[in-house]
Amino acid sequence: MGYGTPQQSIPASAGKAPLSKRAELFKQIKKHRYHYLFVLPMLVFFAAFTLWPMIASWYYSFFNWDGIGWPTDFIGLGNFREVASDPGFWSAFMNTFLFALTHVLIQMPLALIVAVILNNQFLAGRNVYRLLLFVPVISTTAVIGVIFSILLNPLGGAINEMLLGIGLVKEPINFLGSTTLALPTLLAVSVWKSFGTPMIYWLAGLQTIPGELYEAAKIDGASKVQSFFRITIPMLAPIGLVITLLTFINNLDPFDLVRTMTEGGPVKATDVVQTYIFRYAFEPESGSSRYGFASAAGILFSLAVLVVVVIQALTGKAARKSGTKGA
């Protein structure tokens, strides 16, 4: 080293042989062993109550098994063929998707309108209204179902008494006992119960829209309706795709509400896939449980949902791409 040349620092690792990938991995595991220890219970529960039931359902679906002992009667795709040829399964299948579509087509637009109203900073008591609309979301679905079963009872139910009292009907309406009214009644209760969830999503999206856009539109003479369709809707479109997906997926499982209010009746008019599976697995009409058949029904339904979600994701991706090009 010549005079005046800056002295270079020597790295601490100089002179040490580089660790192999496996040695480095063990070193990191040893370093974070307490972190892994805290995560371990969650992994055990996930494996026991999520991963294993999924794997077991696939395995059991190939057996004619009543849930007692170890399955031995292998029948291949027999359960799947029987489920696919059962009109009762497809009726329950359509009812389940009707729940999800009703929430997407009716609940989401209504929630957006309410969110826009409650986003007005000059509205007095808007936080109270938000709280009141969100309270049903955090209430237990089974409790909601029991309460509405009592309210809708044709024999002295509060809702029928009110309708009779104000003269809208001349005799009590059997909301949950009619094959034509039971499903719409369940859909209405379900939409009311989960209304606060998309409303909160929309409110979060509205917070991201700069207020200057509305002020500029107001200066240009745009009405509130024009601002809604030309500013609010386009700005909310990206998050709207996410809300649509979440709303659709979240409402594909109306088991709690259907089970507590109608148990799939009357005459299976409100049967959904979850109550269909429950009936064959735990309340067999033939007196013997059919776990293999119920597992096959669950797998067919999950595959159908997977196809719908993939189509929805691809559609959303294409829409975002076209929006980016348009911008």
CSV table of C-alpha atoms in Angstrom, one decimal:
chain,number,residue,atom,x,y,z
A,1,MET,CA,0.0,0.0,0.0
A,2,GLY,CA,1.5,3.2,-1.1
A,3,TYR,CA,1.6,6.4,0.9
A,4,GLY,CA,-1.6,8.4,0.7
A,5,THR,CA,-3.8,5.4,-0.5
A,6,PRO,CA,-7.0,5.2,1.5
A,7,GLN,CA,-6.9,2.2,3.8
A,8,GLN,CA,-9.7,-0.3,3.0
A,9,SER,CA,-11.6,-1.9,5.8
A,10,ILE,CA,-11.4,-5.7,6.2
A,11,PRO,CA,-14.9,-7.5,6.3
A,12,ALA,CA,-15.5,-9.4,9.5
A,13,SER,CA,-16.3,-12.5,7.5
A,14,ALA,CA,-13.0,-12.4,5.7
A,15,GLY,CA,-11.1,-15.6,6.2
A,16,LYS,CA,-14.2,-17.7,7.0
A,17,ALA,CA,-15.5,-20.4,4.6
A,18,PRO,CA,-19.0,-19.6,3.2
A,19,LEU,CA,-21.8,-21.6,4.7
A,20,SER,CA,-23.7,-24.1,2.6
A,21,LYS,CA,-27.4,-23.4,1.9
A,22,ARG,CA,-28.4,-26.2,4.3
A,23,ALA,CA,-26.2,-24.9,7.1
A,24,GLU,CA,-27.5,-21.4,6.5
A,25,LEU,CA,-31.1,-22.7,6.8
A,26,PHE,CA,-30.4,-24.5,10.1
A,27,LYS,CA,-28.7,-21.3,11.3
A,28,GLN,CA,-31.8,-19.2,10.5
A,29,ILE,CA,-34.1,-21.8,12.1
A,30,LYS,CA,-32.0,-21.9,15.3
A,31,LYS,CA,-32.0,-18.1,15.3
A,32,HIS,CA,-35.8,-17.8,15.0
A,33,ARG,CA,-36.7,-21.0,17.0
A,34,TYR,CA,-38.9,-19.1,19.4
A,35,HIS,CA,-40.8,-17.5,16.6
A,36,TYR,CA,-41.5,-20.9,15.0
A,37,LEU,CA,-42.6,-22.2,18.5
A,38,PHE,CA,-45.3,-19.5,18.7
A,39,VAL,CA,-46.5,-20.2,15.2
A,40,LEU,CA,-46.6,-24.0,15.8
A,41,PRO,CA,-50.0,-24.2,17.5
A,42,MET,CA,-51.6,-22.4,14.6
A,43,LEU,CA,-50.0,-24.7,12.1
A,44,VAL,CA,-51.2,-27.8,14.1
A,45,PHE,CA,-54.8,-26.5,14.2
A,46,PHE,CA,-54.7,-25.6,10.5
A,47,ALA,CA,-53.5,-29.1,9.6
A,48,ALA,CA,-56.0,-30.8,11.9
A,49,PHE,CA,-59.2,-28.8,11.1
A,50,THR,CA,-58.6,-27.4,7.6
A,51,LEU,CA,-56.0,-29.4,5.7
A,52,TRP,CA,-56.8,-32.9,6.9
A,53,PRO,CA,-60.6,-32.6,6.4
A,54,MET,CA,-60.0,-31.5,2.8
A,55,ILE,CA,-57.7,-34.4,2.1
A,56,ALA,CA,-60.0,-36.8,3.9
A,57,SER,CA,-63.1,-35.6,2.0
A,58,TRP,CA,-61.4,-36.5,-1.3
A,59,TYR,CA,-60.4,-39.9,0.1
A,60,TYR,CA,-63.9,-40.7,1.6
A,61,SER,CA,-65.7,-39.6,-1.6
A,62,PHE,CA,-64.4,-42.8,-3.4
A,63,PHE,CA,-65.9,-45.1,-0.8
A,64,ASN,CA,-69.4,-46.2,0.2
A,65,TRP,CA,-68.9,-45.4,3.9
A,66,ASP,CA,-71.3,-44.7,6.7
A,67,GLY,CA,-68.7,-43.1,9.0
A,68,ILE,CA,-68.2,-46.1,11.2
A,69,GLY,CA,-64.8,-47.8,11.2
A,70,TRP,CA,-62.3,-47.4,8.3
A,71,PRO,CA,-63.8,-47.2,4.8
A,72,THR,CA,-63.2,-50.4,2.8
A,73,ASP,CA,-66.0,-50.4,0.2
A,74,PHE,CA,-64.2,-48.7,-2.7
A,75,ILE,CA,-66.7,-47.6,-5.5
A,76,GLY,CA,-64.5,-45.3,-7.5
A,77,LEU,CA,-66.6,-42.4,-9.0
A,78,GLY,CA,-69.9,-44.0,-8.0
A,79,ASN,CA,-70.7,-41.3,-5.5
A,80,PHE,CA,-69.9,-38.5,-7.9
A,81,ARG,CA,-72.2,-40.1,-10.6
A,82,GLU,CA,-75.0,-40.4,-8.1
A,83,VAL,CA,-74.6,-36.8,-6.9
A,84,ALA,CA,-74.5,-35.5,-10.5
A,85,SER,CA,-77.7,-37.4,-11.4
A,86,ASP,CA,-79.6,-36.3,-8.3
A,87,PRO,CA,-82.1,-33.4,-9.1
A,88,GLY,CA,-82.1,-32.5,-5.4
A,89,PHE,CA,-78.4,-31.7,-5.5
A,90,TRP,CA,-78.8,-29.4,-8.5
A,91,SER,CA,-81.8,-27.7,-6.9
A,92,ALA,CA,-79.8,-27.0,-3.8
A,93,PHE,CA,-76.9,-26.0,-6.0
A,94,MET,CA,-79.0,-23.3,-7.7
A,95,ASN,CA,-80.4,-22.0,-4.4
A,96,THR,CA,-76.9,-21.6,-3.1
A,97,PHE,CA,-75.7,-19.6,-6.1
A,98,LEU,CA,-79.0,-17.6,-5.9
A,99,PHE,CA,-78.0,-16.5,-2.5
A,100,ALA,CA,-74.6,-15.2,-3.8
A,101,LEU,CA,-76.1,-13.6,-6.9
A,102,THR,CA,-78.8,-11.8,-4.9
A,103,HIS,CA,-76.2,-10.2,-2.7
A,104,VAL,CA,-74.1,-9.2,-5.7
A,105,LEU,CA,-77.0,-7.8,-7.8
A,106,ILE,CA,-79.2,-6.3,-5.0
A,107,GLN,CA,-77.2,-5.8,-1.9
A,108,MET,CA,-74.1,-4.2,-3.5
A,109,PRO,CA,-75.9,-1.4,-5.4
A,110,LEU,CA,-78.0,-0.6,-2.4
A,111,ALA,CA,-74.9,-0.6,-0.1
A,112,LEU,CA,-73.2,1.8,-2.6
A,113,ILE,CA,-76.1,4.2,-2.5
A,114,VAL,CA,-76.2,4.1,1.3
A,115,ALA,CA,-72.4,4.5,1.5
A,116,VAL,CA,-72.5,7.6,-0.7
A,117,ILE,CA,-75.2,9.1,1.6
A,118,LEU,CA,-73.4,8.3,4.8
A,119,ASN,CA,-70.1,9.6,3.3
A,120,ASN,CA,-71.6,13.1,3.3
A,121,GLN,CA,-69.6,14.9,6.1
A,122,PHE,CA,-72.6,17.3,6.6
A,123,LEU,CA,-75.0,14.5,7.5
A,124,ALA,CA,-75.8,14.7,11.2
A,125,GLY,CA,-75.4,11.4,13.1
A,126,ARG,CA,-73.8,9.5,10.2
A,127,ASN,CA,-71.6,7.5,12.5
A,128,VAL,CA,-74.7,6.3,14.4
A,129,TYR,CA,-76.3,5.2,11.1
A,130,ARG,CA,-73.1,3.4,10.1
A,131,LEU,CA,-73.1,1.6,13.5
A,132,LEU,CA,-76.7,0.6,13.3
A,133,LEU,CA,-76.3,-0.8,9.8
A,134,PHE,CA,-73.2,-2.7,10.8
A,135,VAL,CA,-74.5,-4.3,14.0
A,136,PRO,CA,-76.3,-7.2,12.3
A,137,VAL,CA,-73.0,-8.2,10.7
A,138,ILE,CA,-71.4,-8.8,14.0
A,139,SER,CA,-74.4,-10.6,15.4
A,140,THR,CA,-74.5,-14.4,15.3
A,141,THR,CA,-76.3,-15.7,12.2
A,142,ALA,CA,-78.0,-18.5,14.1
A,143,VAL,CA,-79.4,-16.0,16.6
A,144,ILE,CA,-80.7,-13.8,13.8
A,145,GLY,CA,-82.3,-16.9,12.3
A,146,VAL,CA,-84.1,-17.9,15.5
A,147,ILE,CA,-85.3,-14.3,16.1
A,148,PHE,CA,-86.7,-14.0,12.6
A,149,SER,CA,-88.4,-17.4,12.9
A,150,ILE,CA,-90.3,-16.1,15.9
A,151,LEU,CA,-91.1,-12.7,14.3
A,152,LEU,CA,-92.4,-14.3,11.1
A,153,ASN,CA,-94.4,-17.0,12.8
A,154,PRO,CA,-98.0,-16.9,11.4
A,155,LEU,CA,-99.3,-17.8,14.9
A,156,GLY,CA,-98.8,-14.6,16.7
A,157,GLY,CA,-95.5,-13.4,15.1
A,158,ALA,CA,-94.8,-9.7,15.5
A,159,ILE,CA,-94.6,-9.1,11.8
A,160,ASN,CA,-97.9,-10.8,11.0
A,161,GLU,CA,-99.5,-9.0,13.9
A,162,MET,CA,-98.3,-5.6,12.5
A,163,LEU,CA,-99.5,-6.4,8.9
A,164,LEU,CA,-102.9,-7.4,10.3
A,165,GLY,CA,-103.0,-4.4,12.5
A,166,ILE,CA,-102.4,-1.8,9.8
A,167,GLY,CA,-104.8,-3.7,7.4
A,168,LEU,CA,-102.3,-4.7,4.7
A,169,VAL,CA,-103.3,-8.4,5.0
A,170,LYS,CA,-106.5,-10.1,6.0
A,171,GLU,CA,-104.9,-13.3,7.3
A,172,PRO,CA,-101.4,-14.2,8.5
A,173,ILE,CA,-98.8,-15.0,5.9
A,174,ASN,CA,-96.9,-18.2,6.3
A,175,PHE,CA,-93.5,-16.7,5.2
A,176,LEU,CA,-91.4,-19.8,6.1
A,177,GLY,CA,-94.0,-22.5,5.4
A,178,SER,CA,-94.8,-21.5,1.8
A,179,THR,CA,-92.8,-23.0,-1.0
A,180,THR,CA,-93.0,-19.7,-3.0
A,181,LEU,CA,-92.3,-17.3,-0.1
A,182,ALA,CA,-89.7,-19.2,2.0
A,183,LEU,CA,-86.7,-18.7,-0.3
A,184,PRO,CA,-87.4,-14.9,-1.0
A,185,THR,CA,-87.9,-14.4,2.8
A,186,LEU,CA,-84.5,-16.1,3.6
A,187,LEU,CA,-82.8,-14.0,0.9
A,188,ALA,CA,-84.3,-10.8,2.3
A,189,VAL,CA,-83.1,-11.6,5.8
A,190,SER,CA,-79.7,-12.6,4.5
A,191,VAL,CA,-79.3,-9.4,2.6
A,192,TRP,CA,-80.3,-7.3,5.6
A,193,LYS,CA,-78.0,-9.3,7.9
A,194,SER,CA,-74.8,-8.8,5.9
A,195,PHE,CA,-75.7,-5.4,4.4
A,196,GLY,CA,-73.0,-3.6,6.5
A,197,THR,CA,-70.1,-5.5,5.0
A,198,PRO,CA,-70.2,-4.1,1.4
A,199,MET,CA,-71.3,-0.8,2.9
A,200,ILE,CA,-68.0,-0.6,4.8
A,201,TYR,CA,-66.1,-1.7,1.7
A,202,TRP,CA,-67.7,1.1,-0.4
A,203,LEU,CA,-67.1,3.7,2.4
A,204,ALA,CA,-63.4,2.7,2.4
A,205,GLY,CA,-63.3,3.2,-1.4
A,206,LEU,CA,-65.1,6.5,-1.2
A,207,GLN,CA,-62.4,7.8,1.2
A,208,THR,CA,-59.8,7.3,-1.6
A,209,ILE,CA,-61.5,9.7,-4.0
A,210,PRO,CA,-60.0,13.2,-3.8
A,211,GLY,CA,-62.5,15.9,-2.9
A,212,GLU,CA,-61.0,18.3,-5.4
A,213,LEU,CA,-62.6,16.2,-8.2
A,214,TYR,CA,-66.1,16.9,-6.8
A,215,GLU,CA,-65.3,20.6,-6.2
A,216,ALA,CA,-64.1,21.0,-9.8
A,217,ALA,CA,-67.2,19.2,-11.1
A,218,LYS,CA,-69.4,21.5,-9.0
A,219,ILE,CA,-67.6,24.6,-10.4
A,220,ASP,CA,-68.2,23.2,-13.9
A,221,GLY,CA,-71.9,23.0,-13.1
A,222,ALA,CA,-72.2,19.2,-12.8
A,223,SER,CA,-75.1,17.9,-10.7
A,224,LYS,CA,-74.7,15.3,-7.9
A,225,VAL,CA,-76.1,12.6,-10.2
A,226,GLN,CA,-73.6,13.5,-12.9
A,227,SER,CA,-70.8,13.5,-10.4
A,228,PHE,CA,-71.9,10.1,-9.1
A,229,PHE,CA,-71.8,8.5,-12.6
A,230,ARG,CA,-68.8,10.3,-14.0
A,231,ILE,CA,-66.5,10.5,-10.9
A,232,THR,CA,-67.7,8.1,-8.2
A,233,ILE,CA,-68.4,5.1,-10.3
A,234,PRO,CA,-65.3,5.2,-12.5
A,235,MET,CA,-63.0,5.8,-9.4
A,236,LEU,CA,-64.6,2.9,-7.5
A,237,ALA,CA,-64.5,0.5,-10.4
A,238,PRO,CA,-61.2,-1.2,-9.4
A,239,ILE,CA,-62.2,-1.8,-5.8
A,240,GLY,CA,-65.7,-2.7,-7.0
A,241,LEU,CA,-64.3,-5.8,-8.7
A,242,VAL,CA,-62.7,-6.9,-5.4
A,243,ILE,CA,-66.0,-6.2,-3.5
A,244,THR,CA,-67.9,-8.2,-6.0
A,245,LEU,CA,-65.6,-11.2,-5.6
A,246,LEU,CA,-65.7,-11.0,-1.8
A,247,THR,CA,-69.5,-10.6,-1.6
A,248,PHE,CA,-70.0,-13.5,-4.0
A,249,ILE,CA,-67.7,-15.8,-2.1
A,250,ASN,CA,-68.9,-14.8,1.4
A,251,ASN,CA,-72.5,-15.5,0.6
A,252,LEU,CA,-72.0,-19.0,-0.9
A,253,ASP,CA,-72.4,-20.5,2.6
A,254,PRO,CA,-75.9,-19.6,4.0
A,255,PHE,CA,-76.0,-22.8,6.1
A,256,ASP,CA,-76.5,-21.1,9.5
A,257,LEU,CA,-79.5,-19.0,8.4
A,258,VAL,CA,-81.2,-21.8,6.4
A,259,ARG,CA,-80.6,-24.4,9.1
A,260,THR,CA,-82.1,-22.2,11.9
A,261,MET,CA,-85.1,-20.8,9.9
A,262,THR,CA,-86.3,-23.6,7.5
A,263,GLU,CA,-83.8,-26.5,7.7
A,264,GLY,CA,-84.0,-26.6,3.9
A,265,GLY,CA,-87.9,-26.8,3.8
A,266,PRO,CA,-90.7,-26.7,3.0
A,267,VAL,CA,-90.4,-29.6,0.6
A,268,LYS,CA,-86.7,-28.7,0.2
A,269,ALA,CA,-87.6,-25.4,-1.4
A,270,THR,CA,-84.9,-23.6,0.5
A,271,ASP,CA,-82.4,-26.4,0.4
A,272,VAL,CA,-78.8,-25.3,-0.2
A,273,VAL,CA,-75.7,-27.4,-0.8
A,274,GLN,CA,-74.6,-27.2,2.8
A,275,THR,CA,-77.9,-28.4,4.2
A,276,TYR,CA,-78.0,-31.1,1.5
A,277,ILE,CA,-74.5,-32.3,2.6
A,278,PHE,CA,-75.5,-32.0,6.3
A,279,ARG,CA,-78.6,-34.1,5.8
A,280,TYR,CA,-76.8,-37.0,4.1
A,281,ALA,CA,-73.9,-37.0,6.5
A,282,PHE,CA,-75.6,-36.4,9.9
A,283,GLU,CA,-79.4,-36.7,9.4
A,284,PRO,CA,-79.8,-39.5,6.8
A,285,GLU,CA,-83.4,-40.0,5.7
A,286,SER,CA,-82.6,-43.7,5.1
A,287,GLY,CA,-81.4,-44.1,8.7
A,288,SER,CA,-77.7,-44.7,7.7
A,289,SER,CA,-75.2,-41.9,7.2
A,290,ARG,CA,-73.5,-41.6,3.8
A,291,TYR,CA,-70.2,-39.8,4.5
A,292,GLY,CA,-68.8,-40.8,1.1
A,293,PHE,CA,-71.8,-39.5,-0.8
A,294,ALA,CA,-71.8,-36.2,1.2
A,295,SER,CA,-68.0,-35.8,0.6
A,296,ALA,CA,-68.6,-36.2,-3.1
A,297,ALA,CA,-71.3,-33.5,-3.1
A,298,GLY,CA,-69.0,-31.2,-1.2
A,299,ILE,CA,-66.2,-31.7,-3.7
A,300,LEU,CA,-68.4,-31.2,-6.7
A,301,PHE,CA,-69.6,-27.9,-5.2
A,302,SER,CA,-66.2,-26.7,-4.4
A,303,LEU,CA,-65.0,-27.4,-7.9
A,304,ALA,CA,-67.9,-25.5,-9.3
A,305,VAL,CA,-67.0,-22.5,-7.0
A,306,LEU,CA,-63.4,-22.8,-8.1
A,307,VAL,CA,-64.4,-22.5,-11.8
A,308,VAL,CA,-66.6,-19.5,-11.1
A,309,VAL,CA,-63.8,-17.7,-9.1
A,310,VAL,CA,-61.2,-18.4,-11.8
A,311,ILE,CA,-63.6,-17.0,-14.4
A,312,GLN,CA,-64.3,-14.0,-12.2
A,313,ALA,CA,-60.6,-13.4,-11.6
A,314,LEU,CA,-59.8,-13.6,-15.3
A,315,THR,CA,-62.6,-11.2,-16.1
A,316,GLY,CA,-61.4,-8.8,-13.5
A,317,LYS,CA,-57.8,-9.0,-14.8
A,318,ALA,CA,-59.0,-8.4,-18.4
A,319,ALA,CA,-61.1,-5.4,-17.2
A,320,ARG,CA,-58.1,-3.9,-15.4
A,321,LYS,CA,-55.9,-4.4,-18.4
A,322,SER,CA,-58.3,-2.7,-20.7
A,323,GLY,CA,-58.7,0.1,-18.2
A,324,THR,CA,-55.0,0.6,-18.1
A,325,LYS,CA,-54.8,0.7,-21.9
A,326,GLY,CA,-57.6,3.2,-22.0
A,327,ALA,CA,-55.9,5.4,-19.5
